[in-house]
């Protein structure tokens, strides 16, 4: 497809193919299901951070074979560029109380860790019974603050990636694979 109607314009390579994404998500779903199945009591709420996690969330919750509810939260950490500011603001809060619930936080990618570190602090304050963290992608080489990841899809190198929910200036979220942005 040519020119301005090409959704892949600016993507220089495919890092994780659609097939591989499906395998990763299915694996995470099995791991998460197995973990929570062992709990004596379960009141599971899966919380996605918008907007990046929306595609991953949709696939992940369908691969978790347990009763659960879904909620979303929007925090702002990035401007329109590729550099984290370190500051986090809650733009849209959860719809329900998480007190005494088993919370599974879902993130698209953990980079410096700044965003998630702040969000985790906020969530802990609301007294969930348990709190676990799942991220689709992880960039360990970029970590500035420690984040205790419980379920990780894939560690990736220090490259700016797009697709499968991940954006650059709000674009590319609808790519069905994860690609590397050509940053010239
Ligand atoms: P952190 O606070 O540096 O860990 O950044 C986390 C957030 O930055 C993620 O939720 C993403 O929205 C965004 N982000 C970090 N790396 C990338 C990337 O490679 N592509 C797209 N978004 C990214
Ligand atoms: Mg983002």
Tab-separated table of C-alpha atoms and ligand atoms in Angstrom:
chain	number	residue	atom	x	y	z
A	1	UNK	CA	0.000	0.000	0.000
A	2	UNK	CA	1.325	3.416	-0.844
A	3	UNK	CA	1.978	6.693	0.942
A	4	UNK	CA	-0.197	8.225	3.630
A	5	UNK	CA	-2.608	5.280	3.876
A	6	UNK	CA	0.110	2.824	4.812
A	7	UNK	CA	-0.228	1.993	8.513
A	8	UNK	CA	3.268	0.474	8.459
A	9	UNK	CA	4.959	3.619	7.258
A	10	UNK	CA	7.892	4.418	9.569
A	11	UNK	CA	8.255	0.840	10.837
A	12	UNK	CA	11.663	-0.533	9.881
A	13	UNK	CA	11.390	-4.138	11.070
A	14	UNK	CA	9.043	-6.638	12.688
A	15	UNK	CA	10.335	-7.533	16.139
A	16	UNK	CA	7.540	-9.869	17.283
A	17	UNK	CA	5.288	-11.419	14.657
A	18	UNK	CA	1.543	-11.861	15.136
A	19	UNK	CA	2.044	-15.619	15.587
A	20	UNK	CA	4.705	-15.078	18.236
A	21	UNK	CA	2.505	-12.521	20.023
A	22	UNK	CA	-0.260	-15.137	20.185
A	23	UNK	CA	2.133	-17.720	21.637
A	24	UNK	CA	3.406	-15.289	24.254
A	25	UNK	CA	-0.089	-14.276	25.357
A	26	UNK	CA	-1.309	-17.885	25.486
A	27	UNK	CA	1.719	-18.785	27.640
A	28	UNK	CA	1.057	-15.893	30.012
A	29	UNK	CA	-2.596	-16.895	30.276
A	30	UNK	CA	-1.620	-20.426	31.284
A	31	UNK	CA	0.930	-19.201	33.790
A	32	UNK	CA	-1.524	-16.759	35.378
A	33	UNK	CA	-4.330	-19.341	35.456
A	34	UNK	CA	-2.055	-21.913	37.107
A	35	UNK	CA	-0.875	-19.404	39.696
A	36	UNK	CA	-4.332	-18.221	40.806
A	37	UNK	CA	-5.885	-21.694	40.680
A	38	UNK	CA	-3.778	-22.574	43.706
A	39	UNK	CA	-5.263	-19.785	45.830
A	40	UNK	CA	-7.756	-20.788	48.479
A	41	UNK	CA	-9.923	-17.765	47.842
A	42	UNK	CA	-10.046	-15.697	44.677
A	43	UNK	CA	-11.680	-12.397	43.820
A	44	UNK	CA	-9.698	-11.459	40.738
A	45	UNK	CA	-9.742	-8.026	39.147
A	46	UNK	CA	-7.547	-7.448	36.124
A	47	UNK	CA	-6.586	-3.802	35.700
A	48	UNK	CA	-5.212	-2.487	32.433
A	49	UNK	CA	-3.319	0.754	32.079
A	50	UNK	CA	-4.677	2.711	29.147
A	51	UNK	CA	-4.127	3.238	26.446
A	52	UNK	CA	-1.173	0.990	25.667
A	53	UNK	CA	-2.529	-2.186	27.276
A	54	UNK	CA	-5.917	-2.309	25.559
A	55	UNK	CA	-5.012	-4.795	22.817
A	56	UNK	CA	-2.970	-7.005	25.126
A	57	UNK	CA	-5.721	-6.920	27.784
A	58	UNK	CA	-8.341	-8.082	25.307
A	59	UNK	CA	-6.270	-11.129	24.390
A	60	UNK	CA	-4.885	-11.796	27.861
A	61	UNK	CA	-8.199	-11.912	29.754
A	62	UNK	CA	-9.531	-14.382	27.178
A	63	UNK	CA	-6.555	-16.630	27.816
A	64	UNK	CA	-7.090	-16.622	31.607
A	65	UNK	CA	-9.369	-19.539	32.424
A	66	UNK	CA	-10.817	-18.163	35.683
A	67	UNK	CA	-13.707	-15.924	36.743
A	68	UNK	CA	-12.526	-12.324	36.792
A	69	UNK	CA	-13.581	-8.741	36.315
A	70	UNK	CA	-11.862	-6.081	34.240
A	71	UNK	CA	-11.180	-2.439	34.974
A	72	UNK	CA	-9.004	0.262	33.445
A	73	UNK	CA	-7.010	3.212	34.603
A	74	UNK	CA	-5.372	5.969	32.609
A	75	UNK	CA	-2.196	7.543	33.864
A	76	UNK	CA	-0.081	9.982	31.979
A	77	UNK	CA	3.654	9.531	31.906
A	78	UNK	CA	4.770	10.184	28.366
A	79	UNK	CA	4.307	13.230	26.183
A	80	UNK	CA	4.222	12.801	22.447
A	81	UNK	CA	7.839	11.719	22.265
A	82	UNK	CA	9.836	8.721	23.379
A	83	UNK	CA	11.304	10.027	26.636
A	84	UNK	CA	9.756	9.398	30.073
A	85	UNK	CA	9.218	12.465	32.236
A	86	UNK	CA	9.090	10.427	35.449
A	87	UNK	CA	5.924	12.190	36.568
A	88	UNK	CA	2.624	10.324	36.693
A	89	UNK	CA	-0.869	11.773	36.834
A	90	UNK	CA	-4.123	9.783	37.145
A	91	UNK	CA	-6.283	10.894	34.228
A	92	UNK	CA	-9.034	8.281	34.644
A	93	UNK	CA	-9.410	6.278	37.829
A	94	UNK	CA	-10.796	2.790	38.428
A	95	UNK	CA	-14.525	2.280	38.452
A	96	UNK	CA	-14.592	-0.009	41.487
A	97	UNK	CA	-13.045	-0.590	44.868
A	98	UNK	CA	-10.129	-3.018	44.970
A	99	UNK	CA	-10.132	-3.451	48.736
A	100	UNK	CA	-9.683	-7.146	49.581
A	101	UNK	CA	-9.547	-8.058	45.893
A	102	UNK	CA	-6.825	-9.971	44.100
A	103	UNK	CA	-5.443	-7.379	41.737
A	104	UNK	CA	-3.536	-8.208	38.573
A	105	UNK	CA	-2.062	-5.062	37.026
A	106	UNK	CA	-1.461	-5.230	33.297
A	107	UNK	CA	0.983	-3.018	31.416
A	108	UNK	CA	2.058	-2.953	27.771
A	109	UNK	CA	5.732	-2.313	28.408
A	110	UNK	CA	7.963	-1.512	31.352
A	111	UNK	CA	10.826	0.736	30.387
A	112	UNK	CA	12.370	2.992	33.069
A	113	UNK	CA	9.829	1.608	35.545
A	114	UNK	CA	8.835	5.120	36.638
A	115	UNK	CA	5.210	4.850	35.559
A	116	UNK	CA	4.499	1.460	37.029
A	117	UNK	CA	6.395	2.134	40.227
A	118	UNK	CA	4.137	5.109	40.944
A	119	UNK	CA	0.970	3.248	39.947
A	120	UNK	CA	1.853	0.297	42.171
A	121	UNK	CA	2.282	2.636	45.149
A	122	UNK	CA	-1.125	4.106	44.472
A	123	UNK	CA	-2.790	0.689	44.139
A	124	UNK	CA	-1.142	-0.687	47.294
A	125	UNK	CA	-2.622	2.165	49.296
A	126	UNK	CA	-6.095	0.878	48.474
A	127	UNK	CA	-5.542	-2.376	50.369
A	128	UNK	CA	-5.962	-5.121	47.795
A	129	UNK	CA	-5.678	-8.643	49.250
A	130	UNK	CA	-2.963	-9.425	46.736
A	131	UNK	CA	-1.182	-7.544	43.984
A	132	UNK	CA	0.566	-9.094	40.999
A	133	UNK	CA	2.095	-7.478	37.961
A	134	UNK	CA	1.950	-8.611	34.366
A	135	UNK	CA	3.675	-6.883	31.479
A	136	UNK	CA	3.648	-7.857	27.846
A	137	UNK	CA	7.109	-6.433	27.169
A	138	UNK	CA	10.035	-5.519	29.371
A	139	UNK	CA	13.148	-3.466	28.638
A	140	UNK	CA	15.438	-4.451	31.544
A	141	UNK	CA	18.398	-2.453	30.229
A	142	UNK	CA	16.443	0.798	30.651
A	143	UNK	CA	15.329	0.254	34.253
A	144	UNK	CA	15.750	3.216	36.607
A	145	UNK	CA	13.502	2.069	39.462
A	146	UNK	CA	12.835	-1.511	40.457
A	147	UNK	CA	9.499	-3.045	39.476
A	148	UNK	CA	8.565	-6.484	40.853
A	149	UNK	CA	7.264	-8.175	37.684
A	150	UNK	CA	5.418	-11.448	38.316
A	151	UNK	CA	4.415	-12.369	34.769
A	152	UNK	CA	6.490	-11.142	31.831
A	153	UNK	CA	5.774	-11.798	28.173
A	154	UNK	CA	9.156	-10.995	26.679
A	155	UNK	CA	12.352	-9.089	27.466
A	156	UNK	CA	13.332	-6.896	24.535
A	157	UNK	CA	16.416	-4.816	23.742
A	158	UNK	CA	16.546	-1.038	24.048
A	159	UNK	CA	14.576	-0.196	20.915
A	160	UNK	CA	11.459	1.925	20.560
A	161	UNK	CA	8.678	-0.441	19.554
A	162	UNK	CA	5.165	0.097	18.222
A	163	UNK	CA	2.067	-1.945	17.497
A	164	UNK	CA	-0.165	-4.355	19.419
A	165	UNK	CA	-1.380	-1.379	21.468
A	166	UNK	CA	1.945	0.406	21.728
A	167	UNK	CA	2.150	3.822	20.138
A	168	UNK	CA	4.394	6.523	18.895
A	169	UNK	CA	2.505	9.846	19.166
A	170	UNK	CA	-0.708	7.806	19.445
A	171	UNK	CA	-0.122	6.069	16.121
A	172	UNK	CA	0.621	2.453	15.202
A	173	UNK	CA	-1.475	0.962	18.037
A	174	UNK	CA	-3.467	-1.041	15.482
A	175	UNK	CA	-0.543	-2.933	14.004
A	176	UNK	CA	-1.151	-6.665	14.612
A	177	UNK	CA	2.533	-7.239	15.443
A	178	UNK	CA	5.278	-5.424	17.334
A	179	UNK	CA	7.578	-3.433	15.099
A	180	UNK	CA	10.624	-1.249	15.563
A	181	UNK	CA	10.207	2.415	14.744
A	182	UNK	CA	12.644	3.949	12.294
A	183	UNK	CA	13.896	6.896	14.289
A	184	UNK	CA	16.234	8.011	11.540
B	1	LIG	P1	8.351	3.877	31.950
B	1	LIG	O1	7.712	4.798	32.938
B	1	LIG	O2	9.639	4.444	31.436
B	1	LIG	O3	8.510	2.464	32.433
B	1	LIG	O4	7.436	3.898	30.679
B	1	LIG	C1	6.323	3.139	30.568
B	1	LIG	C2	5.428	3.650	29.459
B	1	LIG	O5	6.174	4.280	28.424
B	1	LIG	C3	4.714	2.498	28.804
B	1	LIG	O6	3.492	2.261	29.415
B	1	LIG	C4	4.575	2.962	27.382
B	1	LIG	O7	3.363	3.682	27.250
B	1	LIG	C5	5.730	3.902	27.167
B	1	LIG	N1	6.829	3.236	26.432
B	1	LIG	C6	8.035	2.857	26.914
B	1	LIG	N2	8.788	2.285	25.967
B	1	LIG	C7	8.029	2.289	24.851
B	1	LIG	C8	8.249	1.803	23.516
B	1	LIG	O8	9.290	1.231	23.140
B	1	LIG	N3	7.216	1.990	22.643
B	1	LIG	C9	6.045	2.593	22.997
B	1	LIG	N4	5.802	3.036	24.223
B	1	LIG	C10	6.788	2.894	25.151
B	2	LIG	MG1	2.223	4.931	25.743
